[in-house]
mmCIF file of C-alpha atoms in Angstrom:
data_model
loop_
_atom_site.group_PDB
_atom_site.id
_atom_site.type_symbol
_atom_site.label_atom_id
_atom_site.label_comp_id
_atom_site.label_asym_id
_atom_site.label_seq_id
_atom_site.Cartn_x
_atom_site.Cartn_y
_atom_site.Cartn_z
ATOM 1 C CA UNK D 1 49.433 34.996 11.472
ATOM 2 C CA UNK D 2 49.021 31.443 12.264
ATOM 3 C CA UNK D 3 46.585 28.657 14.201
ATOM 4 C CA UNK D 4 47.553 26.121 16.444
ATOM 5 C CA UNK D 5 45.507 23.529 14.935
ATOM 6 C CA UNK D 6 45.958 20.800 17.473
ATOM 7 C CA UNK D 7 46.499 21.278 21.289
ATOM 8 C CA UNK D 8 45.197 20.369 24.712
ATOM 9 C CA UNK D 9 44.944 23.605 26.325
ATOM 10 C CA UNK D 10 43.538 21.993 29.752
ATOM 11 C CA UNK D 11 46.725 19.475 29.573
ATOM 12 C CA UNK D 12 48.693 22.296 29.236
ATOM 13 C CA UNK D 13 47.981 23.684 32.728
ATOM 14 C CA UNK D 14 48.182 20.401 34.546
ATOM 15 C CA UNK D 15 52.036 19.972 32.958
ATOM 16 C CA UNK D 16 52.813 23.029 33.455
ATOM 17 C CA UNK D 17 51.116 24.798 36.121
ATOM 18 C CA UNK D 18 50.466 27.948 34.491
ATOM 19 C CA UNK D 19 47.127 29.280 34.183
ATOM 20 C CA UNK D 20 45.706 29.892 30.255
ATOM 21 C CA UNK D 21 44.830 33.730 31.344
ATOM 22 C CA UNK D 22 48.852 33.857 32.291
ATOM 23 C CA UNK D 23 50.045 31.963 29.578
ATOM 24 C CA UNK D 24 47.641 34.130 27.415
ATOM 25 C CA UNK D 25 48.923 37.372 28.499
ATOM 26 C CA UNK D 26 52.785 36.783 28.427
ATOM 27 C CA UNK D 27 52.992 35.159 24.812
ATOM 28 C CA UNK D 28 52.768 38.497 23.043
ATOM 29 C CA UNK D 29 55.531 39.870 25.405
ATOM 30 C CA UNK D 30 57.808 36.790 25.366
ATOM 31 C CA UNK D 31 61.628 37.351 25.871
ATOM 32 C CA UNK D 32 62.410 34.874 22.586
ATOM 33 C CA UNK D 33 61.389 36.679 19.350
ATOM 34 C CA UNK D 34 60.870 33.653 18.102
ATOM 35 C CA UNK D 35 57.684 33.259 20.582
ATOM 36 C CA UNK D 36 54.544 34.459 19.409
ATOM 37 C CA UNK D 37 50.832 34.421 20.116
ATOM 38 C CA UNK D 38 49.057 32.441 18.090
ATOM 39 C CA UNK D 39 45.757 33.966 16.016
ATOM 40 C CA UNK D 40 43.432 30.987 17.903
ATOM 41 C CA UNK D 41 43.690 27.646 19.075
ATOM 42 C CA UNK D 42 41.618 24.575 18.442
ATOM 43 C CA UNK D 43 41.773 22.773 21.492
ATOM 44 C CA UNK D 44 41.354 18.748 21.095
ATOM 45 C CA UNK D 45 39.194 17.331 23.951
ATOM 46 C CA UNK D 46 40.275 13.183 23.346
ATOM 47 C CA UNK D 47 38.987 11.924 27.129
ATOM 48 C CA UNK D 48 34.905 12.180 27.448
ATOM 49 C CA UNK D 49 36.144 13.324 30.646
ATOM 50 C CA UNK D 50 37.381 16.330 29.408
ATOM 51 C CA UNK D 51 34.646 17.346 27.595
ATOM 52 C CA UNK D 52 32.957 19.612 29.529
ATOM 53 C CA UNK D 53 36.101 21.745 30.661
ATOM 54 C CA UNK D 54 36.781 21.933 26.941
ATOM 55 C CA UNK D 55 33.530 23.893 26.318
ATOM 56 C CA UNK D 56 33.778 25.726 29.090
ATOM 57 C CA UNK D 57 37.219 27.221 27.722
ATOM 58 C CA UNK D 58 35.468 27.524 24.048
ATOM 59 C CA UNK D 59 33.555 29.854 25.392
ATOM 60 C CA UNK D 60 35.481 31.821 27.747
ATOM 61 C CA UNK D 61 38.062 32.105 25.032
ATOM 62 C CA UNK D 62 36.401 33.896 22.254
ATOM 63 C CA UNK D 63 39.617 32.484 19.878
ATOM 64 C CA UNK D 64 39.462 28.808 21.197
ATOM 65 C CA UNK D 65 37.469 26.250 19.084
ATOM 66 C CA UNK D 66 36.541 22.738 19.497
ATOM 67 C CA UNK D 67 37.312 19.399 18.499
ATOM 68 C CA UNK D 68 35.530 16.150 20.637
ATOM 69 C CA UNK D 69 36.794 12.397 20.096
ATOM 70 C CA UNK D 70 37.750 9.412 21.811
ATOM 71 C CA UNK D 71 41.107 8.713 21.649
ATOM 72 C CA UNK D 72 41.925 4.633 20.823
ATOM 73 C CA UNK D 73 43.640 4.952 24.184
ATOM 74 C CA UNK D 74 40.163 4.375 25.478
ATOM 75 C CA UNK D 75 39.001 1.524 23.871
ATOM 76 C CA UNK D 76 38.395 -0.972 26.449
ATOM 77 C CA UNK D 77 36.864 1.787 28.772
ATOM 78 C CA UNK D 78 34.913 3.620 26.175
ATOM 79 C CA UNK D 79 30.873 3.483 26.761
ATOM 80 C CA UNK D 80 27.920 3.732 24.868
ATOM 81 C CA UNK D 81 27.366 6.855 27.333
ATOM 82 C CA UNK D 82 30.590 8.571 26.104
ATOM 83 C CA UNK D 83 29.457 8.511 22.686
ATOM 84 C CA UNK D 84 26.304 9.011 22.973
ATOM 85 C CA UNK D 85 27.922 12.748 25.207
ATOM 86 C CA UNK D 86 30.498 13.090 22.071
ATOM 87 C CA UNK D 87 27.235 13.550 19.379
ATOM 88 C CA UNK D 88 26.183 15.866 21.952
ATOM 89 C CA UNK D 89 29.063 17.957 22.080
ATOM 90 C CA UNK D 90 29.678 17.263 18.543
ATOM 91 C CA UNK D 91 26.614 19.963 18.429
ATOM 92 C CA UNK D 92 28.014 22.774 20.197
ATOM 93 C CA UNK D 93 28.549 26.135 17.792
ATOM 94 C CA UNK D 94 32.597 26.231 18.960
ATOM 95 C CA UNK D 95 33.049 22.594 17.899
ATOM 96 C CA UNK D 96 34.588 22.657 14.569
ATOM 97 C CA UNK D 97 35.807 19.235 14.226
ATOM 98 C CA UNK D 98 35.339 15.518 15.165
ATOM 99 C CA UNK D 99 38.408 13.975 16.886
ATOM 100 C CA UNK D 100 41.381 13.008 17.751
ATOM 101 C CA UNK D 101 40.278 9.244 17.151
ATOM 102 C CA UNK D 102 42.129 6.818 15.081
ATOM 103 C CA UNK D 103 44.598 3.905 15.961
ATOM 104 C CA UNK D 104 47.858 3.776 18.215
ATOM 105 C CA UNK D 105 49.756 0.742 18.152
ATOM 106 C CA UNK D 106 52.865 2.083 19.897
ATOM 107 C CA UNK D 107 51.146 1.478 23.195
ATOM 108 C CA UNK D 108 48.248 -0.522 22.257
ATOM 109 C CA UNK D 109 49.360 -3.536 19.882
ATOM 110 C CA UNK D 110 47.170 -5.859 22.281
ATOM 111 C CA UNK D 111 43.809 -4.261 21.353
ATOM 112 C CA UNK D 112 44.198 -4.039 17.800
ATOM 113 C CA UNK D 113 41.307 -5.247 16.564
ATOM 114 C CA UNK D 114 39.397 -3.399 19.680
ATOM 115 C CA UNK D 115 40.645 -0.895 17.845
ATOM 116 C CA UNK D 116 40.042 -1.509 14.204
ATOM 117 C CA UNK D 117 36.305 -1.781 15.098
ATOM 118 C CA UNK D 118 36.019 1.070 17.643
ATOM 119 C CA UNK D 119 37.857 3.474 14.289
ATOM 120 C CA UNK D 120 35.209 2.094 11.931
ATOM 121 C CA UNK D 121 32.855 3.016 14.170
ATOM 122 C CA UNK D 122 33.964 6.480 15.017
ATOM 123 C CA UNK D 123 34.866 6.901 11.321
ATOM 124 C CA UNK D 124 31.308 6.510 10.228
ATOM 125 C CA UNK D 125 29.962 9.028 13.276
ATOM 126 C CA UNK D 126 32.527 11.628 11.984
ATOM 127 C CA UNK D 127 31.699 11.404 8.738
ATOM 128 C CA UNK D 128 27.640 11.854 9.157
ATOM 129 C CA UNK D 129 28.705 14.937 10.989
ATOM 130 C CA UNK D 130 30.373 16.575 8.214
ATOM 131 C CA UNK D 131 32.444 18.083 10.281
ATOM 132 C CA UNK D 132 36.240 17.785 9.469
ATOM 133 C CA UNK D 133 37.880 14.805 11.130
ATOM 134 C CA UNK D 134 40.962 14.639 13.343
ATOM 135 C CA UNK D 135 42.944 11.435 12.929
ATOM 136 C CA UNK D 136 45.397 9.943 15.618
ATOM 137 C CA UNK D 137 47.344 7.279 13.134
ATOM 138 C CA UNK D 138 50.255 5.762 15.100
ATOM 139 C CA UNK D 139 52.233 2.581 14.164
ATOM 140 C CA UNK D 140 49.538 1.078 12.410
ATOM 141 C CA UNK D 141 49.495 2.028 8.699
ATOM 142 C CA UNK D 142 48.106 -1.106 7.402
ATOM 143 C CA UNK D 143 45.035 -1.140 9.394
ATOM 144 C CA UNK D 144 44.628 2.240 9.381
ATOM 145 C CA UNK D 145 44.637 2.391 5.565
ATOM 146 C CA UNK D 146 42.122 -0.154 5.128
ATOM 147 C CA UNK D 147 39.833 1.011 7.069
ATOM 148 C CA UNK D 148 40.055 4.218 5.305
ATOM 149 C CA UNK D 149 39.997 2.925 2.078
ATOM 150 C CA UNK D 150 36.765 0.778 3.184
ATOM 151 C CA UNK D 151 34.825 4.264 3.331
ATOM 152 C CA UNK D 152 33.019 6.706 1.864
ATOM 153 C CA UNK D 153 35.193 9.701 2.304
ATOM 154 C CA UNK D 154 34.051 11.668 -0.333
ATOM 155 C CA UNK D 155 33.294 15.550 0.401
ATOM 156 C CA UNK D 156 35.078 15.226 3.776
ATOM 157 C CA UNK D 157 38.200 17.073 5.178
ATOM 158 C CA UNK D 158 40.855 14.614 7.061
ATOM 159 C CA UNK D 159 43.483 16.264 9.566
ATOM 160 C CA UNK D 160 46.225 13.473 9.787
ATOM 161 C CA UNK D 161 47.450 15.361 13.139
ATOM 162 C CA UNK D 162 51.023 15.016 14.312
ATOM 163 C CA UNK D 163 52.489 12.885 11.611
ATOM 164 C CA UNK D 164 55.302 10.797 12.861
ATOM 165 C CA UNK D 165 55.059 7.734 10.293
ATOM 166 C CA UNK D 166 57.055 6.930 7.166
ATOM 167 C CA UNK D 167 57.465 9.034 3.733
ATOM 168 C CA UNK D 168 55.813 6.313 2.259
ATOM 169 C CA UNK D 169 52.683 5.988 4.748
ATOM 170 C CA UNK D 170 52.442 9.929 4.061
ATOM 171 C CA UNK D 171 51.878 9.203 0.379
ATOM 172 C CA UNK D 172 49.729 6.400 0.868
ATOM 173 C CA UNK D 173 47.319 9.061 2.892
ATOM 174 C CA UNK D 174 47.754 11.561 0.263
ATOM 175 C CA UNK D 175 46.323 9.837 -2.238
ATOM 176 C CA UNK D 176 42.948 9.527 -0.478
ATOM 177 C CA UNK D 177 42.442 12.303 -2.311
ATOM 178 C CA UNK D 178 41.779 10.268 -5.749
ATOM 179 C CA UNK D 179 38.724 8.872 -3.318
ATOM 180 C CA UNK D 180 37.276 12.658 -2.578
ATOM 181 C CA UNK D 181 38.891 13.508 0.594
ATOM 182 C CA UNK D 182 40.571 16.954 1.555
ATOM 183 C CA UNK D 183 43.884 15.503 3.237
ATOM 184 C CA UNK D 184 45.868 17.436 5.555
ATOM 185 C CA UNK D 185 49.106 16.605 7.036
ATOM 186 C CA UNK D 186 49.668 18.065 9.846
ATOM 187 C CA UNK D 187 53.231 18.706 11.621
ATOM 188 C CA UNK D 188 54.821 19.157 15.321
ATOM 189 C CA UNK D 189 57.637 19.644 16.942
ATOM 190 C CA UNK D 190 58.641 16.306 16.386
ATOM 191 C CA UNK D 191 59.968 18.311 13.108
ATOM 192 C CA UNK D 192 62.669 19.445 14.785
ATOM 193 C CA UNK D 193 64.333 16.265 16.038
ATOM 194 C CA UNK D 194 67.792 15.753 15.376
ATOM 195 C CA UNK D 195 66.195 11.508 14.839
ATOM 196 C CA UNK D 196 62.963 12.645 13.452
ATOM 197 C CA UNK D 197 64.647 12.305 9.357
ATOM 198 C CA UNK D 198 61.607 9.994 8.448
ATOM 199 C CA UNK D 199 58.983 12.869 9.562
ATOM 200 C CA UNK D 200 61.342 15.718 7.577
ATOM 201 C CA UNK D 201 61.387 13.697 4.648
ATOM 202 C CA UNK D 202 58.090 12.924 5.037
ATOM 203 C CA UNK D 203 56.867 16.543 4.851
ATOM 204 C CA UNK D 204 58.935 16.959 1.844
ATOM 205 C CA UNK D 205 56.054 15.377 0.458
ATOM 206 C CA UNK D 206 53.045 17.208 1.520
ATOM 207 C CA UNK D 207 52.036 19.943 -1.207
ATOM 208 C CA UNK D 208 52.222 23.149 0.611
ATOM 209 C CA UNK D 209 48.263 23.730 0.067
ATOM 210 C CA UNK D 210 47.744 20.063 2.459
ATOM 211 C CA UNK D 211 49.638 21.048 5.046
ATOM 212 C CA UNK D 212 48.857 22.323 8.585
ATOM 213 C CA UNK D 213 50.937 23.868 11.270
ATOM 214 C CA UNK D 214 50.312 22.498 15.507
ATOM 215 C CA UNK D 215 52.214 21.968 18.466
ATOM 216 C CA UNK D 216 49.777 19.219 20.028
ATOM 217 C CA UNK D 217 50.368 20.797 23.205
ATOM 218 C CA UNK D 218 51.980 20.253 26.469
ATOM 219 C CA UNK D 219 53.685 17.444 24.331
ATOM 220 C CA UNK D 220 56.691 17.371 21.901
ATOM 221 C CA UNK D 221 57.994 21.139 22.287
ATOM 222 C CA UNK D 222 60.432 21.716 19.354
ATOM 223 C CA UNK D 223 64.285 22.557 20.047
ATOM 224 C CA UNK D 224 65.903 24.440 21.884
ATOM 225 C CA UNK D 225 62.797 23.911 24.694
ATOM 226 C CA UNK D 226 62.692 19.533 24.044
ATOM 227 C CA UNK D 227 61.282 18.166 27.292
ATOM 228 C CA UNK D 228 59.618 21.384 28.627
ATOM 229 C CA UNK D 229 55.594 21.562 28.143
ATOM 230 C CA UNK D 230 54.934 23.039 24.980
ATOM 231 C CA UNK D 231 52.492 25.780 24.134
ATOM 232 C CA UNK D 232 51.347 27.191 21.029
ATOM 233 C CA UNK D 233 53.814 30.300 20.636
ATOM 234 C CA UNK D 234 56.433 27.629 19.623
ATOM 235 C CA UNK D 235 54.984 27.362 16.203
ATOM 236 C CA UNK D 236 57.548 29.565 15.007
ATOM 237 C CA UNK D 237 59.933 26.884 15.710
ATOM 238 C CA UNK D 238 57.954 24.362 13.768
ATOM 239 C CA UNK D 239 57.297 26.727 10.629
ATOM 240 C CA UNK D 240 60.941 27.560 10.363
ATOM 241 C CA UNK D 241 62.058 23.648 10.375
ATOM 242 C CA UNK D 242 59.494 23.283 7.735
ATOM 243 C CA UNK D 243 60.493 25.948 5.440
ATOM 244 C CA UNK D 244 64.392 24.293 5.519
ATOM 245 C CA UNK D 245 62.224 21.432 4.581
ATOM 246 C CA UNK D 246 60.794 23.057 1.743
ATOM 247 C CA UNK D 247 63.343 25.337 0.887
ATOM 248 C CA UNK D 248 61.382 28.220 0.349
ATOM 249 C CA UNK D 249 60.739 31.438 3.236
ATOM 250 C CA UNK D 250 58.916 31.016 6.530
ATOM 251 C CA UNK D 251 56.583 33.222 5.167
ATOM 252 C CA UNK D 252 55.491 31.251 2.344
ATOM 253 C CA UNK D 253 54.806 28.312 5.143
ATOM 254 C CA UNK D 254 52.853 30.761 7.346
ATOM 255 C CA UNK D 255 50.791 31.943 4.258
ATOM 256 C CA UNK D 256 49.778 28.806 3.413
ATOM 257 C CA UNK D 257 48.996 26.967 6.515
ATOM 258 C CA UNK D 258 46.549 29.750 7.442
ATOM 259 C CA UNK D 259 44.909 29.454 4.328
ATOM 260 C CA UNK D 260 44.783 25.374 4.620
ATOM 261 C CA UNK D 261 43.721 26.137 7.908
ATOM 262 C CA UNK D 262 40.409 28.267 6.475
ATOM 263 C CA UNK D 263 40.459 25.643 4.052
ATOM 264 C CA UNK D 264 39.495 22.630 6.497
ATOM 265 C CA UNK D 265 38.195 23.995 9.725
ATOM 266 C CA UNK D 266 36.457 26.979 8.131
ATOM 267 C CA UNK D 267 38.766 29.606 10.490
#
């Protein structure tokens, strides 16, 4: 049994242009053994103006939760409005996190300190919501570890989602646990990229009780389906790249993950 603890379900439809009630019937039945229905989904709503259509598949779905943020792709559009909708939303009883928000520098090095502020500000809504938090860290380890370091993160739970950064970035969040955080690493497809070494060695790192399985879907599906959209029945994929990883069974990795999954989101 697993989670897909990161995806865009409504993305997934637009890329691929498959309904969810399709995709949701034909996962159990795939032709590739290796395909498999996921237990639930928590589907990441990043663009205020995707908010709505994210609750309104929370609860039509009785197995697809809720996480709102801003994503820092948004930072010189962002409104008081949007957050004031995001605390809103924040309130709804399928919202189980706060996020993805965070930095990117891979497309937005000429905002960063738009972007330093508009984390620091996010950081401190997320964290009076006690709700876990969902981080989008991209290319900008310094910053982002200041900022973290700058606050009070005791008693909260930290998804690092989609971790594509350096072995040494990966231990730097880690030990945010030595200032009270719950850290979770959380891994993709990415995984399985013949020049994705840094992200391998990288989860070579993560104690198996910090990390998380997710296919951050429609993007990144592992190998052998690279440059299709991506759905959650891939996990397999991802767990099996991670237990070569690890060296122990996929079992072990599916075990686990669940039970970090309970662990942070409370499902």
């Amino acid at each position: 049994m697993f989670i897909d603890t990161h995806c865009h379900l409504d993305s997934y439809e637009q890329h691929s242009g498959e309904t969810l009630d399709a995709l949701f019937a034909r996962l159990p039945h795939d032709p590739d053994s290796n395909v498999q229905a996921p237990e639930a989904y928590i589907h990441v709503a990043c663009d205020p103006a995707d908010f709505a259509r994210a609750q309104e598949l929370s609860e039509k779905y009785a197995n697809v939760y809720t996480a709102y943020g801003i994503h820092p792709e948004y930072v010189l559009t962002e409104t008081a409005e949007d957050e004031a909708r995001l605390q809103e939303y924040l309130k709804h009883p399928k919202c189980i996190a706060c996020g993805e928000f965070g930095l990117d520098y891979h497309y937005g090095s000429d905002t960063k300190l738009e972007q330093v502020k508009l984390f620091e500000r996010h950081l401190e809504l997320g964290l009076a919501t006690q709700k876990p938090l969902v981080l989008h860290l991209r290319e900008a380890d310094d910053d982002a570890l200041a900022v973290l370091r700058s606050a009070d993160l005791r008693g909260s739970k930290i998804h690092v989602h989609c971790f594509t950064g350096s072995p040494k970035f990966c231990a730097q969040l880690l030990d945010l646990k030595y200032r009270g955080a719950s850290i979770f690493v959380g891994f993709t497809g990415i995984v399985t990229f013949k020049n994705a070494q840094n992200v391998r060695d990288a989860a070579a790192l993560v104690p198996m009780d910090q990390m998380l399985l997710e296919t951050d879907s429609p993007y990144m599906a592992p190998i052998p389906y690279r440059g299709k959209p991506c759905h959650s029945g891939y996990i397999p994929y991802i767990a099996q790249a991670l237990a070569q990883v690890k060296q122990i069974p996929v079992e072990q990795i599916y075990r686990d993950c669940r039970e970090n999954t309970r662990r942070c989101y409370g499902i």
